[in-house]
mmCIF file of C-alpha atoms in Angstrom:
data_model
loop_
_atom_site.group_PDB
_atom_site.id
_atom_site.type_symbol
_atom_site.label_atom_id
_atom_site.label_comp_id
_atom_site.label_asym_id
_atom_site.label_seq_id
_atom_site.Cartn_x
_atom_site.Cartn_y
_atom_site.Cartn_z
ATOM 1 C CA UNK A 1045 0.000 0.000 0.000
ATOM 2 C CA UNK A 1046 1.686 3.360 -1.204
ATOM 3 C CA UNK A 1047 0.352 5.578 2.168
ATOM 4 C CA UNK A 1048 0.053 4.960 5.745
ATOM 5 C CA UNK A 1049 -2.595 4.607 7.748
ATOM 6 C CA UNK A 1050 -3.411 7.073 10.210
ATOM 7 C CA UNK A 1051 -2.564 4.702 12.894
ATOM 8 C CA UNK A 1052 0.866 4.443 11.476
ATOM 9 C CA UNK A 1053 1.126 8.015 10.864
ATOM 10 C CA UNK A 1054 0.482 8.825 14.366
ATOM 11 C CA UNK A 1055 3.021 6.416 15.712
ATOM 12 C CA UNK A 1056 5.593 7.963 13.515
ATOM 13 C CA UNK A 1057 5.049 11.350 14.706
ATOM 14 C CA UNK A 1058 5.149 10.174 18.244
ATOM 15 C CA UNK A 1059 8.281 8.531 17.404
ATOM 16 C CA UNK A 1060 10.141 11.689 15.421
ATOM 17 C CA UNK A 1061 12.398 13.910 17.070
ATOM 18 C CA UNK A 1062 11.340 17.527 17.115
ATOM 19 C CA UNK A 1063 12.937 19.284 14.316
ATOM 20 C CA UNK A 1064 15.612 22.000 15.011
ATOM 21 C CA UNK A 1065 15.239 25.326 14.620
ATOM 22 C CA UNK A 1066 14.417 26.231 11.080
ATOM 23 C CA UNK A 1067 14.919 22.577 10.120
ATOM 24 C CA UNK A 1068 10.736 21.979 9.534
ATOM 25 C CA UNK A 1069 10.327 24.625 7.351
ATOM 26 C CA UNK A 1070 13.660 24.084 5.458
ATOM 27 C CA UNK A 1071 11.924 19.947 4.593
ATOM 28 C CA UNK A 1072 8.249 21.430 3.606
ATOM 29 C CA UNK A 1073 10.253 23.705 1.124
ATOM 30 C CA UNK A 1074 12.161 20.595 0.015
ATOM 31 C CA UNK A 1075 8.810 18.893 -0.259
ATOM 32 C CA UNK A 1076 7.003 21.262 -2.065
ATOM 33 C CA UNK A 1077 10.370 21.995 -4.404
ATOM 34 C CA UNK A 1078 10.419 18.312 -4.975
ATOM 35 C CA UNK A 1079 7.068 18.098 -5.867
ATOM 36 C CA UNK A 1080 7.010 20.645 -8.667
ATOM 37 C CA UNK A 1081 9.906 19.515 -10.063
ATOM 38 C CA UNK A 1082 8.167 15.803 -10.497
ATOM 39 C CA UNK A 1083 4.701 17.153 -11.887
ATOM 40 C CA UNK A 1084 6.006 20.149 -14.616
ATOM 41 C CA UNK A 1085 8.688 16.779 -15.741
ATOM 42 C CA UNK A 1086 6.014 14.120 -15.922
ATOM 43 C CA UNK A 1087 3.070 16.592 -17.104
ATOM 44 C CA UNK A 1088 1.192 14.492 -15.156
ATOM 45 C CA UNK A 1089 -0.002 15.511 -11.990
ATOM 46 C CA UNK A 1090 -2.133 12.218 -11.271
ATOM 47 C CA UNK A 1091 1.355 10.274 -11.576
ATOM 48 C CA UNK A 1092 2.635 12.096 -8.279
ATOM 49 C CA UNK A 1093 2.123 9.920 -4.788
ATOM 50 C CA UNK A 1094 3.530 11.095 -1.435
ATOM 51 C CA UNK A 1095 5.999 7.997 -1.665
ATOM 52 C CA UNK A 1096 8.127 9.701 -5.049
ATOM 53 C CA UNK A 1097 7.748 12.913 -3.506
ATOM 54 C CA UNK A 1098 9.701 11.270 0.141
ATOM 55 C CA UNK A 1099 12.188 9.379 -2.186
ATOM 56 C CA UNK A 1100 13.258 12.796 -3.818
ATOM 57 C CA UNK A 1101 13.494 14.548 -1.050
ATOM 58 C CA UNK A 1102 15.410 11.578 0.755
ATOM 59 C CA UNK A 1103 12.809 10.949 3.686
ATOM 60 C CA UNK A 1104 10.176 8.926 4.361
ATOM 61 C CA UNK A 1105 7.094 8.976 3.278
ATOM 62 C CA UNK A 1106 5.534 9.151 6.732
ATOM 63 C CA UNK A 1107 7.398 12.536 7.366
ATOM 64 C CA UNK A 1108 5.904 14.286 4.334
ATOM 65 C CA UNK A 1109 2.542 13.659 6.552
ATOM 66 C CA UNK A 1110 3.965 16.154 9.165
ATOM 67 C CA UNK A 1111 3.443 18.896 7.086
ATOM 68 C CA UNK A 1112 0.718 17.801 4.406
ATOM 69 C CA UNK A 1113 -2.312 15.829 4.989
ATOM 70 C CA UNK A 1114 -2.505 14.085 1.716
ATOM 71 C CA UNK A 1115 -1.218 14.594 -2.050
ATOM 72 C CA UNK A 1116 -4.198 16.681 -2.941
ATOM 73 C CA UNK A 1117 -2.816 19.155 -0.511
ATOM 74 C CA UNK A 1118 0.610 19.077 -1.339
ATOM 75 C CA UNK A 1119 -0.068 20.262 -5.084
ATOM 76 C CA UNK A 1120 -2.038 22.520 -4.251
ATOM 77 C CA UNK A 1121 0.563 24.363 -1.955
ATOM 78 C CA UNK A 1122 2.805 23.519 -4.966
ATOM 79 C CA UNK A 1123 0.314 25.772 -7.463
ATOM 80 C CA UNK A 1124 -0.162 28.658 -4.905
ATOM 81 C CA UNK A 1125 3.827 29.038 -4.953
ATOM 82 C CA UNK A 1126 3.916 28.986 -8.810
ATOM 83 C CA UNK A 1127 0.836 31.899 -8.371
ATOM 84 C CA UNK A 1128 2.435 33.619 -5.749
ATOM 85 C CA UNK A 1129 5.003 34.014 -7.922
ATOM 86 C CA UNK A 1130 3.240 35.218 -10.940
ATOM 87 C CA UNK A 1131 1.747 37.600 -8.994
ATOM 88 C CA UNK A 1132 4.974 38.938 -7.786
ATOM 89 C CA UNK A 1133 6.057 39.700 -11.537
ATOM 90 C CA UNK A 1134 2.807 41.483 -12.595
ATOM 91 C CA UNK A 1135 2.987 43.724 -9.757
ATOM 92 C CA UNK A 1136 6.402 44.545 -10.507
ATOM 93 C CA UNK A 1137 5.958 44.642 -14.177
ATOM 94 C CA UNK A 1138 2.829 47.100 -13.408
ATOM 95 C CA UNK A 1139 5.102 49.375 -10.705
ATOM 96 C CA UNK A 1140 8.138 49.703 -13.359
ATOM 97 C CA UNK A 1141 5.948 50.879 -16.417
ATOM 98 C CA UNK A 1142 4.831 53.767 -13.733
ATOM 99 C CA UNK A 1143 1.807 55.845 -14.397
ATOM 100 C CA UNK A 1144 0.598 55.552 -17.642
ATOM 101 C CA UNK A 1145 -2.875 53.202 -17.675
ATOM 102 C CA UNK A 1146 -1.747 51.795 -20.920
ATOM 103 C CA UNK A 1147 1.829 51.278 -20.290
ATOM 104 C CA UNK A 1148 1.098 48.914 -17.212
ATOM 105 C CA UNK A 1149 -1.215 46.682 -19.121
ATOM 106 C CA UNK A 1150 1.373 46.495 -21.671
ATOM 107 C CA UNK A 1151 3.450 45.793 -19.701
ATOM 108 C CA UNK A 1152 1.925 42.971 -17.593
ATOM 109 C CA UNK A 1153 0.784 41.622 -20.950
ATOM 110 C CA UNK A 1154 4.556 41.061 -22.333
ATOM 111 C CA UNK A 1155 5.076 39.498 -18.070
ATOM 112 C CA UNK A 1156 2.599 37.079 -18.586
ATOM 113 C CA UNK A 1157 3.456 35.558 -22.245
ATOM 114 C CA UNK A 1158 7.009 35.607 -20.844
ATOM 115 C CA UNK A 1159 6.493 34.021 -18.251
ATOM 116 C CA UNK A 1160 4.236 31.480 -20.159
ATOM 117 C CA UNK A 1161 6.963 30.576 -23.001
ATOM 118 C CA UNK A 1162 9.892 30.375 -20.825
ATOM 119 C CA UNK A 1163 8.461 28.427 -17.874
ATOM 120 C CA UNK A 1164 5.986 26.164 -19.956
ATOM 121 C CA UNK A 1165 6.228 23.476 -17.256
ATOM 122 C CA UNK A 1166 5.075 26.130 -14.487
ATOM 123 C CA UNK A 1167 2.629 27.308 -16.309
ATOM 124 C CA UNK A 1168 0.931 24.085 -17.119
ATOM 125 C CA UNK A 1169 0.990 23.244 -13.850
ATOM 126 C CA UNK A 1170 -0.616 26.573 -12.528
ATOM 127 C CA UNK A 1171 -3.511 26.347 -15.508
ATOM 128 C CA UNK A 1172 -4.637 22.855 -15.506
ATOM 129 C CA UNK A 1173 -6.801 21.320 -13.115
ATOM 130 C CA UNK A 1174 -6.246 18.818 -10.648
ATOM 131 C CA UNK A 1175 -6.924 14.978 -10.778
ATOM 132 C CA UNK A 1176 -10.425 14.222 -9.430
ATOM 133 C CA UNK A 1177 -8.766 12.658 -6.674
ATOM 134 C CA UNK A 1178 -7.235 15.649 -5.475
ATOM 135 C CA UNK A 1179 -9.143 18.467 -3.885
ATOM 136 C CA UNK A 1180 -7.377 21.629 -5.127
ATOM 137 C CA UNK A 1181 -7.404 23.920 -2.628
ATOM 138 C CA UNK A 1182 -9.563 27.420 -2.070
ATOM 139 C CA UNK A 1183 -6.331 29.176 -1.978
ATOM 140 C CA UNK A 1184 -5.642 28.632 -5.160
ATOM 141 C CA UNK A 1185 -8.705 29.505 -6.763
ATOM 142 C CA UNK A 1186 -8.429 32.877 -4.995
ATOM 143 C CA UNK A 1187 -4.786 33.451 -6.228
ATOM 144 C CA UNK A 1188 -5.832 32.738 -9.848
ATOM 145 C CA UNK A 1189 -8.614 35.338 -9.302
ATOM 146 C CA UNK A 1190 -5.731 37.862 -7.863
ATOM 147 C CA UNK A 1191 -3.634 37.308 -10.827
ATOM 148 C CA UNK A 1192 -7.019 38.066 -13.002
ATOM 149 C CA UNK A 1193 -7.776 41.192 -10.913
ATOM 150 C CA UNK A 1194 -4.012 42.879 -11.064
ATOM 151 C CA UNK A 1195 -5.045 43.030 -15.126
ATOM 152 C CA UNK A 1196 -8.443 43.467 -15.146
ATOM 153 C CA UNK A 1197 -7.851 47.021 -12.704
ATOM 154 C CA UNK A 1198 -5.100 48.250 -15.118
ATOM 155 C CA UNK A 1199 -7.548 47.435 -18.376
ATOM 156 C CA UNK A 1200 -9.900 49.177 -16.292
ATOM 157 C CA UNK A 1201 -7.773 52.539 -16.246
ATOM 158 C CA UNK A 1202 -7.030 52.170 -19.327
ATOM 159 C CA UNK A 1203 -10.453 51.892 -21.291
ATOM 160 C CA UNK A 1204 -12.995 53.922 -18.845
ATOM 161 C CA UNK A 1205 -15.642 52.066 -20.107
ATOM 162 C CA UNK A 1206 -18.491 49.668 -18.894
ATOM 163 C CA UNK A 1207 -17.187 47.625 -20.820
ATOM 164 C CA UNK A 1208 -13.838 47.037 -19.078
ATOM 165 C CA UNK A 1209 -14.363 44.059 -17.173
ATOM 166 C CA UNK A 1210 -15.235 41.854 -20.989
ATOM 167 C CA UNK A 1211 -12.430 43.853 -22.244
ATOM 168 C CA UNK A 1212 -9.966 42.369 -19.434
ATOM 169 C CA UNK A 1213 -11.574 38.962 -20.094
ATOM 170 C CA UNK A 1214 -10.868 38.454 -23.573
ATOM 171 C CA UNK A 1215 -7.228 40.161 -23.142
ATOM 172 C CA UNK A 1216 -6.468 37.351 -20.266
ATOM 173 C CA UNK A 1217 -8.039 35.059 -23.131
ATOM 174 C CA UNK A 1218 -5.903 35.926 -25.855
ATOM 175 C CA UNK A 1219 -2.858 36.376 -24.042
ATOM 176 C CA UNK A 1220 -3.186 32.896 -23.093
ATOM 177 C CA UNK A 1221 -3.937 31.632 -26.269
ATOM 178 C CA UNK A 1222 -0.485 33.661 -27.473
ATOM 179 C CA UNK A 1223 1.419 30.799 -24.790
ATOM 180 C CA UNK A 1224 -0.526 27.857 -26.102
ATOM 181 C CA UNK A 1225 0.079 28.454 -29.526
ATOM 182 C CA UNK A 1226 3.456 29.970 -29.708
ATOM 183 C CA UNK A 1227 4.135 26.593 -27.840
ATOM 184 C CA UNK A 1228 3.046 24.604 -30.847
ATOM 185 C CA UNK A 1229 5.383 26.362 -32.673
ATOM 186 C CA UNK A 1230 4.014 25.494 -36.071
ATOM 187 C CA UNK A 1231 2.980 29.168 -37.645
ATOM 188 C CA UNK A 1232 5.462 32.025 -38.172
ATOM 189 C CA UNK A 1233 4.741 34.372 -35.628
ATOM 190 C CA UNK A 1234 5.972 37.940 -35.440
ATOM 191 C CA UNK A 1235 7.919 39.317 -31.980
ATOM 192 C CA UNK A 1236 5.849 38.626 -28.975
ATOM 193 C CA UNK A 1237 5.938 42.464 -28.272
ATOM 194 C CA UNK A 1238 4.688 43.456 -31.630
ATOM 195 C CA UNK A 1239 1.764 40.370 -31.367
ATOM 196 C CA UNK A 1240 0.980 41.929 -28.173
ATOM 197 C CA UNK A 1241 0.784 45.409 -29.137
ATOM 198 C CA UNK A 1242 -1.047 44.943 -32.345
ATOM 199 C CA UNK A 1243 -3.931 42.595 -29.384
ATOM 200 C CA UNK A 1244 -3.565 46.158 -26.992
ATOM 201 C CA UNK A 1245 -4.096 48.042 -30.087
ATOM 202 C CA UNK A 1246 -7.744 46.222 -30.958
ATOM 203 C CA UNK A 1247 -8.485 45.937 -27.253
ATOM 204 C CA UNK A 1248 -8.186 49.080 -25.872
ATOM 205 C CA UNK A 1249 -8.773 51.678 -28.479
ATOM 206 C CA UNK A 1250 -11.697 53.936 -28.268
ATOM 207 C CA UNK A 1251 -14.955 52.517 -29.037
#
């Protein structure tokens, strides 16, 4: 049987040492590090089990239950680091074009097919649901929606219209589309940033 019983679990907790100072958080990182690194190589998130995870990390799989209650929860963890982190660059992205409404979607636009094209692993990971058998946590869903709502408030400047909310929508659309099919590589597409001004350019001029 891949996992432990809860019985067993308990007994092994009982049985561990407590960790050091600074040595609990340093494993979860190691765990959740490991973990990543497994799903955006296999593309397969259903392949992952606590006992791979352990092996990578060079503990056992009983320890991993110290800090995660079950697979599900582990990836989940695993996507709100990836989110965090694509947070982190549209905000910065959005700070560094300064003022101009325009300028910041522009230039959280160019962030997020970056980010898409030269972290394709990442990004899969982040974008595709989880197995049925694991229960993707809220978290997540409310990064994702974070990530949405950084763009969708700098369309918002940018158009002044009622219509800025749709207008947000189909830009997170198309951008998105820009990293799946640039992926494919089988059309000859211009520069990203002239792709992604000519989108701006239909998107956000005057109607």
């Amino acid at each position: 049987m891949d996992e432990p019983m809860p019985a067993e679990i308990e007994a092994v907790q009982k049985r561990r040492r407590p960790a050091r100072r600074g040595e609990g958080s340093q494993l979860r990182s190691e765990i959740i590090e490991a973990a990543r690194r497994q799903v955006t190589e296999t593309g397969d998130a259903s392949s992952l089990s606590l006992r791979s995870v352990a092996r990578a990390v060079g503990v056992a799989t009983t320890s991993i239950y110290l800090h995660f209650h079950d697979i599900g929860e582990l990836m989940s963890v695993v996507k709100e680091r990836l989110f965090q982190q694509f947070i982190e660059m549209l905000t910065s992205a959005a700070v560094a074009a300064g003022d101009d409404p325009h300028a910041r979607v522009r230039a959280m636009s160019l962030v997020y097919v970056d980010f898409g094209l030269t972290h394709p692993a990442d990004y899969y990971v982040m974008f595709s649901p989880l197995p049925a058998s694991m229960a993707q946590g809220e978290q997540v869903t409310q990064q994702a929606d974070e990530a949405f709502d950084l763009l969708r408030e700098a369309v918002a400047d940018a158009v002044a219209t009622s219509e800025d909310d749709d207008v947000a929508l189909h830009l997170w659309t198309a951008l998105h589309g820009i990293v799946a099919l640039r992926k494919l590589g089988t059309f000859p597409w211009p520069p990203v940033d002239e792709q992604v001004d000519s989108l701006l350019g239909l998107l956000l001029a005057p109607r």
